[in-house]
Short mmCIF file of C-alpha atoms in Angstrom, two decimals:
data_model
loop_
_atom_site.label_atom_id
_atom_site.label_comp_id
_atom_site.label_asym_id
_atom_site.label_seq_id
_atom_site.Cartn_x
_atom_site.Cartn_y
_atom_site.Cartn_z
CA UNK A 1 -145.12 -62.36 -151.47
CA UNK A 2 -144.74 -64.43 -148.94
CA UNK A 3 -147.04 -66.36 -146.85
CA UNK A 4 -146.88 -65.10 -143.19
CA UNK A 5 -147.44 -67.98 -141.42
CA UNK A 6 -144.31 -70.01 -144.08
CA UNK A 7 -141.97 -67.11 -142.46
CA UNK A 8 -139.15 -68.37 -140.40
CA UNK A 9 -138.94 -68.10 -137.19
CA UNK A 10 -135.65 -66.78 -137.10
CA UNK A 11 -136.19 -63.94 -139.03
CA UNK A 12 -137.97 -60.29 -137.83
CA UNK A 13 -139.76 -57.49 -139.90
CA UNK A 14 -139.64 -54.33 -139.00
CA UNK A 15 -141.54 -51.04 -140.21
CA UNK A 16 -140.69 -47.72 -139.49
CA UNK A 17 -141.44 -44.39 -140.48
CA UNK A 18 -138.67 -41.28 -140.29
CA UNK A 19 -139.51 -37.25 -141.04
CA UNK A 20 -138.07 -34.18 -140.60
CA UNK A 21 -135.35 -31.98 -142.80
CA UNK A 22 -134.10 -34.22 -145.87
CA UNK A 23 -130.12 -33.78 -144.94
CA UNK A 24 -130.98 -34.75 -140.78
CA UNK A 25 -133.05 -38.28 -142.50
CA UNK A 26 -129.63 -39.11 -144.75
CA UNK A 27 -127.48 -38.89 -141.97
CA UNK A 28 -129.49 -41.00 -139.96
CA UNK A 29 -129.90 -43.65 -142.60
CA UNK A 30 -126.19 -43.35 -143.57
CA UNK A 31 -123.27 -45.76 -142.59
CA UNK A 32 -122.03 -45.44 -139.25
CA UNK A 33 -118.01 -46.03 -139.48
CA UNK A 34 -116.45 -44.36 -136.75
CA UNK A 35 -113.11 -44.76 -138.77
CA UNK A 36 -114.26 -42.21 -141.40
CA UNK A 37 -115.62 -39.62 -138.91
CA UNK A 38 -112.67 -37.38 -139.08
CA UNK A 39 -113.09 -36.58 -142.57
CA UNK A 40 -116.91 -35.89 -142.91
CA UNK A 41 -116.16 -32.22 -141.80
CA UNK A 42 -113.20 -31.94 -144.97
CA UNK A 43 -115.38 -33.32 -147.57
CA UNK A 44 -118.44 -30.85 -146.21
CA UNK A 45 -116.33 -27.96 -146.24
CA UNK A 46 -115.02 -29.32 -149.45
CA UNK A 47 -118.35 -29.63 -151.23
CA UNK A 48 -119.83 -26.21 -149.94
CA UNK A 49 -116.42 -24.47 -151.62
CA UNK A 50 -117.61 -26.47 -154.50
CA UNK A 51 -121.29 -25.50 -154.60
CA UNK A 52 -120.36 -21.80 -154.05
CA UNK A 53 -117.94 -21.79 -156.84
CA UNK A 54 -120.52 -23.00 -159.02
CA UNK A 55 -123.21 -20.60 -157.83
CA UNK A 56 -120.67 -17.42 -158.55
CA UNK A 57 -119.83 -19.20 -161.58
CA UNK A 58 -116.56 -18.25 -161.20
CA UNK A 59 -114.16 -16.42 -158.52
CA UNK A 60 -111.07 -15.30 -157.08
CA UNK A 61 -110.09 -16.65 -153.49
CA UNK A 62 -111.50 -13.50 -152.38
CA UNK A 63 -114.63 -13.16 -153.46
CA UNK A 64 -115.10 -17.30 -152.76
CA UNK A 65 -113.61 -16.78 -148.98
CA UNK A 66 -116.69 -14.03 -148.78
CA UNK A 67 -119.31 -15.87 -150.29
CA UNK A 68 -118.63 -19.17 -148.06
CA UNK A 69 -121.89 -19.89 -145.71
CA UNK A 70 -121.43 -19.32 -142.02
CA UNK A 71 -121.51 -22.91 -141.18
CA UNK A 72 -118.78 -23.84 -142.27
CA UNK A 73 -116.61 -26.58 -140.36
CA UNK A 74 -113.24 -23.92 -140.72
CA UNK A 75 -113.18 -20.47 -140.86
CA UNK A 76 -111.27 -19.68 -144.09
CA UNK A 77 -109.94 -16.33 -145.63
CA UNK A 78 -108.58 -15.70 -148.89
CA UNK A 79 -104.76 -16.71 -148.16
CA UNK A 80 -106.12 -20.46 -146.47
CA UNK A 81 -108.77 -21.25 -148.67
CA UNK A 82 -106.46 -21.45 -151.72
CA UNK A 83 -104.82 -24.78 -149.63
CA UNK A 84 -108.29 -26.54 -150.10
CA UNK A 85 -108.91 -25.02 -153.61
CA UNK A 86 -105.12 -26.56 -154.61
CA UNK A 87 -106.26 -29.83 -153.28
CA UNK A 88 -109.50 -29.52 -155.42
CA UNK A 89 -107.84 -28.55 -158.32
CA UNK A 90 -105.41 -31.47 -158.56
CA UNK A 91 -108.78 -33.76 -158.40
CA UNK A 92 -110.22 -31.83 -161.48
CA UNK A 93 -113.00 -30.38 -159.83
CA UNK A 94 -111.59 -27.10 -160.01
CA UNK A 95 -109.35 -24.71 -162.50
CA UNK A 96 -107.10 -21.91 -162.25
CA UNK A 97 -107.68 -19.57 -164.68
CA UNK A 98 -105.12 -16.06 -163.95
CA UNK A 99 -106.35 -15.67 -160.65
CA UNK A 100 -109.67 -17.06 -161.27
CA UNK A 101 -111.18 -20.44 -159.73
CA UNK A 102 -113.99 -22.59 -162.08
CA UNK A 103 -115.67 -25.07 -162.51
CA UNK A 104 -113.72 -26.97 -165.04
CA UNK A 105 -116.18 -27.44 -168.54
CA UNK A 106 -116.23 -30.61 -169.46
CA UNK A 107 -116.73 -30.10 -172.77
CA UNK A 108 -113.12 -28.83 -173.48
CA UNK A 109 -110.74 -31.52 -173.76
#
């Protein structure tokens, strides 16, 4: 602790409080580099393709396509989603399996 009246007068404290929805709270507090703001909407898209993979536990690019959420940042069917599931799959987040997209398990090696 420090003693209030030892503070520097250079410096400033500041309090404040922030509420509302968890994800609108993150954003404000995140970094603000407009050099990065293209790709925000790629890696959201990318991470909801992600989550719903995981939820169906497994899918074709059919049944993925249908299952995406509404708010998506593109609109993709079956035949342009597999361009972003490629792209996932050479990072290892996702396998083909036939004609089947997973969740790699990371217990196979």
């Amino acid at each position: 602790m420090t003693d209030p009246e030892s503070t520097d007068n250079n410096s400033i404290h500041v309090s404040m409080e922030l509420s509302g929805p968890y994800q609108d709270v993150i954003e404000k507090l995140g970094p603000k580099t407009d050099r990065n703001d293209s790709i925000y909407p790629l890696l959201r898209d990318a991470e909801e393709v992600l989550e719903t993979v995981e939820r169906l536990q497994a899918g074709t690019r059919s049944t993925i396509a249908a299952e995406l959420p509404a708010e998506m940042t593109v609109d993709y069917d079956a035949e342009s989603l597999v361009d972003l599931l490629q792209v996932l799959k050479r990072y290892g987040l996702l396998e083909l399996d036939g004609n089947t997209w997973k969740i790699p398990d990371e217990t196979e090696t």
